[in-house]
């Protein structure tokens, strides 16, 4: 039985979420990638609360980008989520790639967040 790409992604996402959980000391950096945009949230899973978020749909990022669906946009979101996290005193996070492969836009966002000061 061959799985579709969506089924494979869903299985990976469920497997990851079974192992990765955010805490107040080390919240979860969750990534969602659509065809046109990329979103990042820092989440405390114990209180089910989003602490910080950033995405390519925000006016301050959207105006400066040619597209929200490329590596350059992911780098900008990674830098922005790291800056906002550091402002709130969050330095360590757990990375949740959301079932996506660690490649391309996901990798670019993670690398930019690391370079900007987040530890994961």
PDB file of C-alpha atoms in Angstrom:
ATOM      1  CA  UNK A   1       0.000   0.000   0.000  1.00  0.00           C
ATOM      2  CA  UNK A   2       1.569   3.271  -1.114  1.00  0.00           C
ATOM      3  CA  UNK A   3       0.790   6.356   0.937  1.00  0.00           C
ATOM      4  CA  UNK A   4       0.010   9.719  -0.578  1.00  0.00           C
ATOM      5  CA  UNK A   5       2.240  12.675   0.254  1.00  0.00           C
ATOM      6  CA  UNK A   6      -0.448  14.073   2.567  1.00  0.00           C
ATOM      7  CA  UNK A   7      -0.780  10.773   4.442  1.00  0.00           C
ATOM      8  CA  UNK A   8       2.993  10.536   4.816  1.00  0.00           C
ATOM      9  CA  UNK A   9       3.180  14.074   6.180  1.00  0.00           C
ATOM     10  CA  UNK A  10       0.332  13.395   8.612  1.00  0.00           C
ATOM     11  CA  UNK A  11       2.055  10.268   9.908  1.00  0.00           C
ATOM     12  CA  UNK A  12       5.349  12.109  10.397  1.00  0.00           C
ATOM     13  CA  UNK A  13       3.554  14.960  12.155  1.00  0.00           C
ATOM     14  CA  UNK A  14       1.775  12.624  14.580  1.00  0.00           C
ATOM     15  CA  UNK A  15       5.002  10.765  15.303  1.00  0.00           C
ATOM     16  CA  UNK A  16       6.874  14.004  15.984  1.00  0.00           C
ATOM     17  CA  UNK A  17       4.124  15.412  18.198  1.00  0.00           C
ATOM     18  CA  UNK A  18       4.199  12.239  20.267  1.00  0.00           C
ATOM     19  CA  UNK A  19       7.810  12.998  21.172  1.00  0.00           C
ATOM     20  CA  UNK A  20       8.073  16.798  21.080  1.00  0.00           C
ATOM     21  CA  UNK A  21       6.345  18.860  23.744  1.00  0.00           C
ATOM     22  CA  UNK A  22       6.867  22.461  24.758  1.00  0.00           C
ATOM     23  CA  UNK A  23       7.262  23.509  28.369  1.00  0.00           C
ATOM     24  CA  UNK A  24       7.488  26.919  30.051  1.00  0.00           C
ATOM     25  CA  UNK A  25      11.284  26.550  30.249  1.00  0.00           C
ATOM     26  CA  UNK A  26      11.644  25.287  26.673  1.00  0.00           C
ATOM     27  CA  UNK A  27       8.603  26.061  24.478  1.00  0.00           C
ATOM     28  CA  UNK A  28       7.940  24.463  21.092  1.00  0.00           C
ATOM     29  CA  UNK A  29       8.805  26.293  17.861  1.00  0.00           C
ATOM     30  CA  UNK A  30       6.095  25.002  15.513  1.00  0.00           C
ATOM     31  CA  UNK A  31       6.347  25.541  11.761  1.00  0.00           C
ATOM     32  CA  UNK A  32       3.504  25.439   9.238  1.00  0.00           C
ATOM     33  CA  UNK A  33       4.317  25.646   5.548  1.00  0.00           C
ATOM     34  CA  UNK A  34       1.640  26.285   2.934  1.00  0.00           C
ATOM     35  CA  UNK A  35       2.088  26.707  -0.793  1.00  0.00           C
ATOM     36  CA  UNK A  36       2.145  30.493  -0.521  1.00  0.00           C
ATOM     37  CA  UNK A  37       3.282  31.339   3.025  1.00  0.00           C
ATOM     38  CA  UNK A  38       5.206  30.080   6.041  1.00  0.00           C
ATOM     39  CA  UNK A  39       4.179  30.497   9.680  1.00  0.00           C
ATOM     40  CA  UNK A  40       6.105  30.036  12.933  1.00  0.00           C
ATOM     41  CA  UNK A  41       4.796  29.982  16.506  1.00  0.00           C
ATOM     42  CA  UNK A  42       6.476  29.545  19.872  1.00  0.00           C
ATOM     43  CA  UNK A  43       4.013  27.565  22.002  1.00  0.00           C
ATOM     44  CA  UNK A  44       3.838  26.581  25.672  1.00  0.00           C
ATOM     45  CA  UNK A  45       2.036  23.239  25.507  1.00  0.00           C
ATOM     46  CA  UNK A  46       1.392  23.009  29.244  1.00  0.00           C
ATOM     47  CA  UNK A  47      -0.873  26.079  29.148  1.00  0.00           C
ATOM     48  CA  UNK A  48      -1.863  25.710  25.456  1.00  0.00           C
ATOM     49  CA  UNK A  49      -0.742  29.262  24.830  1.00  0.00           C
ATOM     50  CA  UNK A  50       1.077  30.876  21.906  1.00  0.00           C
ATOM     51  CA  UNK A  51       3.858  33.054  23.243  1.00  0.00           C
ATOM     52  CA  UNK A  52       5.263  34.501  19.999  1.00  0.00           C
ATOM     53  CA  UNK A  53       4.356  34.222  16.322  1.00  0.00           C
ATOM     54  CA  UNK A  54       5.617  35.398  12.940  1.00  0.00           C
ATOM     55  CA  UNK A  55       4.585  34.744   9.351  1.00  0.00           C
ATOM     56  CA  UNK A  56       4.874  35.996   5.805  1.00  0.00           C
ATOM     57  CA  UNK A  57       1.288  37.324   5.869  1.00  0.00           C
ATOM     58  CA  UNK A  58       2.248  40.134   8.262  1.00  0.00           C
ATOM     59  CA  UNK A  59       2.290  43.513   6.486  1.00  0.00           C
ATOM     60  CA  UNK A  60       5.813  44.411   7.657  1.00  0.00           C
ATOM     61  CA  UNK A  61       7.259  41.276   6.020  1.00  0.00           C
ATOM     62  CA  UNK A  62       4.864  40.929   3.116  1.00  0.00           C
ATOM     63  CA  UNK A  63       5.722  44.320   1.633  1.00  0.00           C
ATOM     64  CA  UNK A  64       9.445  43.566   1.481  1.00  0.00           C
ATOM     65  CA  UNK A  65       9.188  40.104  -0.070  1.00  0.00           C
ATOM     66  CA  UNK A  66       8.701  39.106  -3.675  1.00  0.00           C
ATOM     67  CA  UNK A  67       7.006  35.887  -2.548  1.00  0.00           C
ATOM     68  CA  UNK A  68       6.045  34.306   0.759  1.00  0.00           C
ATOM     69  CA  UNK A  69       6.895  30.869  -0.574  1.00  0.00           C
ATOM     70  CA  UNK A  70      10.659  30.864  -0.994  1.00  0.00           C
ATOM     71  CA  UNK A  71      13.795  30.457   1.104  1.00  0.00           C
ATOM     72  CA  UNK A  72      14.332  34.210   1.424  1.00  0.00           C
ATOM     73  CA  UNK A  73      10.918  34.598   3.046  1.00  0.00           C
ATOM     74  CA  UNK A  74      11.667  31.710   5.402  1.00  0.00           C
ATOM     75  CA  UNK A  75      14.925  33.325   6.461  1.00  0.00           C
ATOM     76  CA  UNK A  76      13.113  36.579   7.258  1.00  0.00           C
ATOM     77  CA  UNK A  77      10.478  34.739   9.328  1.00  0.00           C
ATOM     78  CA  UNK A  78      13.234  32.838  11.171  1.00  0.00           C
ATOM     79  CA  UNK A  79      15.016  36.063  12.081  1.00  0.00           C
ATOM     80  CA  UNK A  80      11.769  37.720  13.153  1.00  0.00           C
ATOM     81  CA  UNK A  81      10.605  34.819  15.351  1.00  0.00           C
ATOM     82  CA  UNK A  82      14.021  34.689  17.022  1.00  0.00           C
ATOM     83  CA  UNK A  83      14.041  38.434  17.676  1.00  0.00           C
ATOM     84  CA  UNK A  84      10.543  38.374  19.143  1.00  0.00           C
ATOM     85  CA  UNK A  85      11.391  35.337  21.285  1.00  0.00           C
ATOM     86  CA  UNK A  86      14.532  36.949  22.658  1.00  0.00           C
ATOM     87  CA  UNK A  87      12.522  40.091  23.527  1.00  0.00           C
ATOM     88  CA  UNK A  88      10.249  37.903  25.671  1.00  0.00           C
ATOM     89  CA  UNK A  89      13.233  36.185  27.307  1.00  0.00           C
ATOM     90  CA  UNK A  90      12.913  32.887  25.421  1.00  0.00           C
ATOM     91  CA  UNK A  91      16.326  31.575  24.408  1.00  0.00           C
ATOM     92  CA  UNK A  92      15.791  27.798  24.222  1.00  0.00           C
ATOM     93  CA  UNK A  93      13.080  26.085  22.195  1.00  0.00           C
ATOM     94  CA  UNK A  94      12.186  22.630  20.903  1.00  0.00           C
ATOM     95  CA  UNK A  95      11.905  22.534  17.094  1.00  0.00           C
ATOM     96  CA  UNK A  96       8.718  21.039  15.614  1.00  0.00           C
ATOM     97  CA  UNK A  97       8.955  20.819  11.836  1.00  0.00           C
ATOM     98  CA  UNK A  98       5.277  19.878  11.592  1.00  0.00           C
ATOM     99  CA  UNK A  99       5.719  16.718   9.557  1.00  0.00           C
ATOM    100  CA  UNK A 100       7.659  18.529   6.844  1.00  0.00           C
ATOM    101  CA  UNK A 101      11.028  17.223   5.775  1.00  0.00           C
ATOM    102  CA  UNK A 102      13.994  19.158   7.200  1.00  0.00           C
ATOM    103  CA  UNK A 103      14.899  20.605   3.831  1.00  0.00           C
ATOM    104  CA  UNK A 104      14.481  23.790   1.827  1.00  0.00           C
ATOM    105  CA  UNK A 105      12.256  26.403   3.435  1.00  0.00           C
ATOM    106  CA  UNK A 106      12.028  24.587   6.781  1.00  0.00           C
ATOM    107  CA  UNK A 107      15.811  24.283   7.032  1.00  0.00           C
ATOM    108  CA  UNK A 108      16.284  27.926   6.006  1.00  0.00           C
ATOM    109  CA  UNK A 109      13.919  29.111   8.752  1.00  0.00           C
ATOM    110  CA  UNK A 110      15.628  26.935  11.378  1.00  0.00           C
ATOM    111  CA  UNK A 111      19.125  28.072  10.402  1.00  0.00           C
ATOM    112  CA  UNK A 112      18.104  31.746  10.443  1.00  0.00           C
ATOM    113  CA  UNK A 113      16.507  31.371  13.888  1.00  0.00           C
ATOM    114  CA  UNK A 114      19.669  29.707  15.213  1.00  0.00           C
ATOM    115  CA  UNK A 115      21.893  32.431  13.783  1.00  0.00           C
ATOM    116  CA  UNK A 116      19.650  35.093  15.343  1.00  0.00           C
ATOM    117  CA  UNK A 117      20.123  33.612  18.811  1.00  0.00           C
ATOM    118  CA  UNK A 118      17.622  30.814  19.452  1.00  0.00           C
ATOM    119  CA  UNK A 119      19.062  27.595  20.872  1.00  0.00           C
ATOM    120  CA  UNK A 120      17.691  24.258  19.604  1.00  0.00           C
TER     121      UNK A 120
END
